[in-house]
XYZ file of N, CA and C in Angstrom:
327
model
N 90.001 97.802 56.188
C 89.206 98.414 56.335
C 89.080 100.214 55.689
N 87.912 100.613 55.419
C 87.808 102.182 54.686
C 88.377 102.872 55.347
N 88.790 104.015 55.353
C 89.325 105.054 55.878
C 88.100 105.359 56.406
N 88.714 105.786 57.591
C 87.036 106.511 58.665
C 86.705 105.995 59.525
N 86.303 104.306 58.586
C 85.653 103.631 59.706
C 85.807 103.501 60.645
N 87.260 103.388 61.107
C 88.020 102.937 62.768
C 87.581 104.086 63.454
N 87.970 105.387 62.718
C 87.514 106.592 63.761
C 86.301 107.001 63.834
N 85.109 106.211 63.182
C 84.086 106.416 63.156
C 83.316 105.103 64.470
N 84.042 103.996 64.764
C 83.676 102.848 64.918
C 84.184 103.290 66.845
N 85.959 104.347 66.545
C 85.930 104.302 68.039
C 84.909 105.237 69.013
N 84.630 106.057 68.034
C 83.965 107.297 68.931
C 82.178 106.815 69.058
N 82.161 106.132 68.128
C 80.377 105.836 68.544
C 80.888 104.406 69.997
N 81.877 103.572 70.344
C 82.182 102.678 71.134
C 82.502 103.928 72.463
N 82.869 105.186 72.058
C 83.016 105.655 73.307
C 81.669 106.477 73.897
N 80.956 106.041 72.979
C 79.623 106.404 73.106
C 78.268 105.353 73.799
N 79.416 104.326 74.013
C 78.533 103.376 74.670
C 77.943 102.164 73.380
N 78.257 102.421 72.198
C 77.451 101.848 71.436
C 78.524 100.508 71.034
N 77.962 99.441 70.956
C 78.917 98.043 70.622
C 79.191 97.631 69.615
N 80.184 97.499 68.544
C 79.585 96.916 66.959
C 79.621 95.454 67.601
N 78.584 95.074 66.240
C 78.455 93.527 66.439
C 79.680 93.220 65.129
N 80.322 92.377 64.966
C 80.861 92.448 63.533
C 80.769 91.013 63.174
N 79.546 90.815 61.792
C 79.249 89.879 60.640
C 79.652 89.202 59.978
N 79.669 88.464 59.890
C 80.385 87.555 58.447
C 80.112 86.589 57.832
N 79.943 86.211 56.591
C 79.418 84.875 56.024
C 80.571 83.939 55.724
N 81.929 84.345 56.209
C 83.271 83.553 56.122
C 83.038 82.721 56.789
N 83.541 81.246 56.743
C 83.447 79.570 57.395
C 84.347 80.105 58.637
N 83.433 79.264 59.352
C 84.195 78.529 60.583
C 86.116 78.378 60.408
N 86.323 77.887 59.442
C 88.191 77.566 59.520
C 88.494 78.216 59.545
N 87.979 80.169 59.238
C 89.098 81.003 58.719
C 88.537 81.911 59.939
N 87.652 81.511 60.936
C 87.874 82.558 62.237
C 88.668 83.266 62.957
N 89.998 82.356 63.128
C 91.145 82.925 63.541
C 91.631 83.739 62.539
N 91.070 83.993 61.117
C 92.270 84.847 60.047
C 91.144 86.237 60.550
N 90.134 85.982 60.938
C 89.269 87.199 60.602
C 89.432 87.880 61.757
N 89.405 87.293 63.047
C 89.854 88.018 63.928
C 90.739 88.813 64.090
N 92.308 88.226 63.278
C 93.461 88.987 62.984
C 93.207 90.441 62.637
N 92.092 89.886 61.076
C 92.058 91.291 59.976
C 91.226 92.207 61.348
N 89.897 92.136 62.299
C 89.728 93.080 62.979
C 90.983 93.282 64.146
N 91.666 92.680 64.357
C 92.184 93.757 65.607
C 94.018 94.115 64.872
N 93.757 94.290 63.165
C 95.297 94.359 62.955
C 94.606 95.888 62.785
N 96.498 96.696 62.787
C 96.169 97.982 62.735
C 96.803 98.556 61.163
N 95.993 99.486 61.423
C 95.762 100.031 59.775
C 97.019 100.807 59.776
N 97.229 101.310 59.047
C 98.544 101.938 58.407
C 98.548 103.211 59.313
N 97.911 103.635 59.539
C 98.050 104.638 60.732
C 97.708 104.362 61.740
N 98.050 103.324 62.585
C 97.933 102.420 63.792
C 96.575 102.486 63.826
N 95.773 102.693 62.879
C 94.309 102.105 63.778
C 93.735 100.776 64.415
N 93.061 100.831 64.992
C 92.429 99.438 64.993
C 90.767 99.533 65.217
N 90.582 98.549 65.243
C 88.726 98.650 65.320
C 88.538 98.466 67.123
N 87.405 99.098 66.966
C 86.843 98.599 69.031
C 86.500 97.581 68.730
N 86.808 96.040 69.842
C 85.803 95.052 70.357
C 84.759 94.675 70.062
N 84.673 93.391 70.018
C 82.878 93.587 69.783
C 82.967 91.800 69.162
N 81.560 91.105 69.655
C 81.539 90.144 69.404
C 81.378 89.792 68.022
N 81.455 88.415 67.254
C 81.807 88.201 65.702
C 81.036 87.065 65.757
N 80.128 87.133 64.552
C 79.742 86.375 64.316
C 79.693 85.986 62.839
N 79.816 84.542 62.488
C 80.336 84.121 61.537
C 79.220 82.860 60.652
N 79.237 82.340 59.951
C 78.388 80.751 59.304
C 78.874 79.618 60.405
N 78.201 78.905 60.106
C 78.048 77.452 60.949
C 79.297 76.483 60.010
N 79.285 76.997 58.857
C 80.299 75.914 57.760
C 81.926 75.902 57.814
N 81.875 74.899 57.954
C 83.515 74.795 58.672
C 83.824 74.491 57.210
N 84.031 74.757 56.012
C 84.569 74.518 54.515
C 84.460 75.821 54.035
N 85.207 75.744 53.373
C 85.285 77.538 52.700
C 85.056 76.705 51.274
N 85.535 76.417 50.698
C 84.470 75.796 49.159
C 82.969 76.189 50.011
N 82.071 75.747 50.905
C 80.857 75.837 51.323
C 80.507 77.030 51.427
N 81.448 78.310 52.259
C 81.112 78.767 52.252
C 80.839 79.488 51.100
N 81.886 79.878 50.450
C 82.495 80.576 48.596
C 81.501 80.684 47.746
N 80.700 79.099 47.707
C 79.427 78.495 47.043
C 77.802 79.300 47.266
N 77.822 79.524 49.097
C 76.729 79.934 49.597
C 76.760 81.838 48.763
N 78.042 82.277 48.926
C 78.073 83.998 48.912
C 78.047 83.923 47.629
N 78.845 83.158 46.356
C 79.108 83.765 45.228
C 77.951 83.082 44.268
N 77.092 81.718 44.917
C 76.777 80.880 43.499
C 75.057 81.405 44.369
N 74.772 80.467 45.405
C 73.184 80.422 46.136
C 73.370 82.318 46.591
N 74.184 82.669 46.302
C 74.145 83.931 47.327
C 72.544 84.284 48.639
N 73.494 83.398 49.369
C 72.332 83.371 50.289
C 72.997 84.123 51.929
N 74.419 84.716 51.258
C 74.996 85.053 52.323
C 74.092 85.859 53.379
N 73.540 86.717 52.332
C 72.645 87.720 52.480
C 71.559 87.455 53.638
N 70.706 86.086 53.568
C 69.678 85.657 54.553
C 70.288 85.103 55.452
N 71.915 84.622 55.389
C 71.914 84.426 56.836
C 72.236 85.309 57.493
N 73.048 86.810 57.298
C 73.316 87.940 57.920
C 71.844 88.615 58.229
N 70.392 88.654 57.412
C 69.915 88.910 58.343
C 69.368 88.452 59.018
N 69.236 86.940 58.713
C 68.301 86.063 59.629
C 69.091 86.357 61.744
N 70.807 86.278 61.888
C 71.262 86.796 62.493
C 71.090 88.625 63.141
N 70.434 89.113 62.450
C 70.211 90.296 62.795
C 69.217 90.454 63.625
N 67.799 89.227 63.231
C 66.521 89.494 63.516
C 66.777 89.036 64.604
N 67.740 87.991 64.564
C 68.003 87.164 66.304
C 68.519 87.633 66.968
N 69.223 88.263 66.815
C 70.038 89.490 67.930
C 69.034 90.178 68.402
N 67.853 91.056 67.380
C 67.747 92.209 67.706
C 66.383 91.571 68.800
N 65.754 90.150 68.670
C 64.923 90.002 69.269
C 65.587 89.381 70.815
N 66.394 89.437 71.077
C 67.402 88.857 72.354
C 66.728 90.386 73.348
N 66.808 91.955 72.440
C 66.108 92.905 73.216
C 64.747 93.190 73.575
N 64.129 92.183 73.405
C 62.892 92.042 73.797
C 61.544 92.875 72.240
N 60.236 92.925 72.541
C 59.546 93.265 71.359
C 59.569 94.945 71.137
N 60.146 95.870 71.551
C 59.878 97.148 71.267
C 59.955 96.808 69.782
N 59.019 97.875 69.055
C 59.467 98.074 68.139
C 60.637 98.668 67.423
N 61.623 99.218 67.908
C 62.659 100.395 68.065
C 63.730 98.991 67.540
N 64.725 99.144 66.584
C 66.229 97.987 66.249
C 67.166 98.783 67.257
N 67.796 97.388 67.931
C 68.752 97.690 68.851
C 70.085 97.878 68.343
N 70.202 98.307 66.898
C 71.299 99.074 65.912
C 70.920 100.206 64.922
N 72.735 100.299 65.665
C 72.518 102.015 64.797
C 73.060 102.176 63.746
N 73.693 100.939 62.806
C 73.694 101.853 61.795
C 74.897 99.645 61.390
N 74.843 100.109 59.981
C 75.077 98.419 59.204
C 76.238 99.229 57.777
N 77.617 98.109 58.579
C 78.459 98.749 57.513
C 78.612 97.273 56.594
N 79.039 97.715 55.511
C 79.238 96.516 54.084
C 79.586 96.409 53.480
N 80.671 95.770 52.656
C 80.730 95.604 51.318
C 80.431 95.010 50.235
N 79.483 94.690 50.487
C 78.815 93.902 49.383
C 77.166 94.444 49.483
N 76.324 94.011 48.248
C 74.762 94.576 48.536
C 74.238 93.830 48.846
N 74.541 92.845 49.402
C 73.443 91.141 50.710
C 73.845 92.295 51.873
N 74.863 92.696 52.178
C 74.889 93.314 53.471
C 73.735 94.686 53.367
N 73.804 95.728 52.576
C 72.531 96.494 52.440
C 71.092 95.676 52.729
N 70.812 94.576 51.959
C 69.928 93.994 52.205
C 69.536 93.663 53.473
N 70.687 92.918 54.451
C 70.329 92.448 55.831
C 69.975 93.651 56.534
């Protein structure tokens, strides 16, 4: 986790903004992803609780292919964000305050 992200997310959490964690990692490493999100950083920082969305893929190679070769993980993330936003009604506003990521596909989503 990049420096300052934990502090930022906790500040938003205290203001009532809930994080939504979205990853293209396969279901087979869901527990490892949850451990990563709950892990204390070098300064004892953790991330606030929030729902974790992951792909339907159960094989690591399948998820890796979609991420590296087919480059469709951004499509998956965009679809999840659209479906989640639709749950909040048809207002032109989005329920999302910001998005953070480490890939170009994250920004595109």
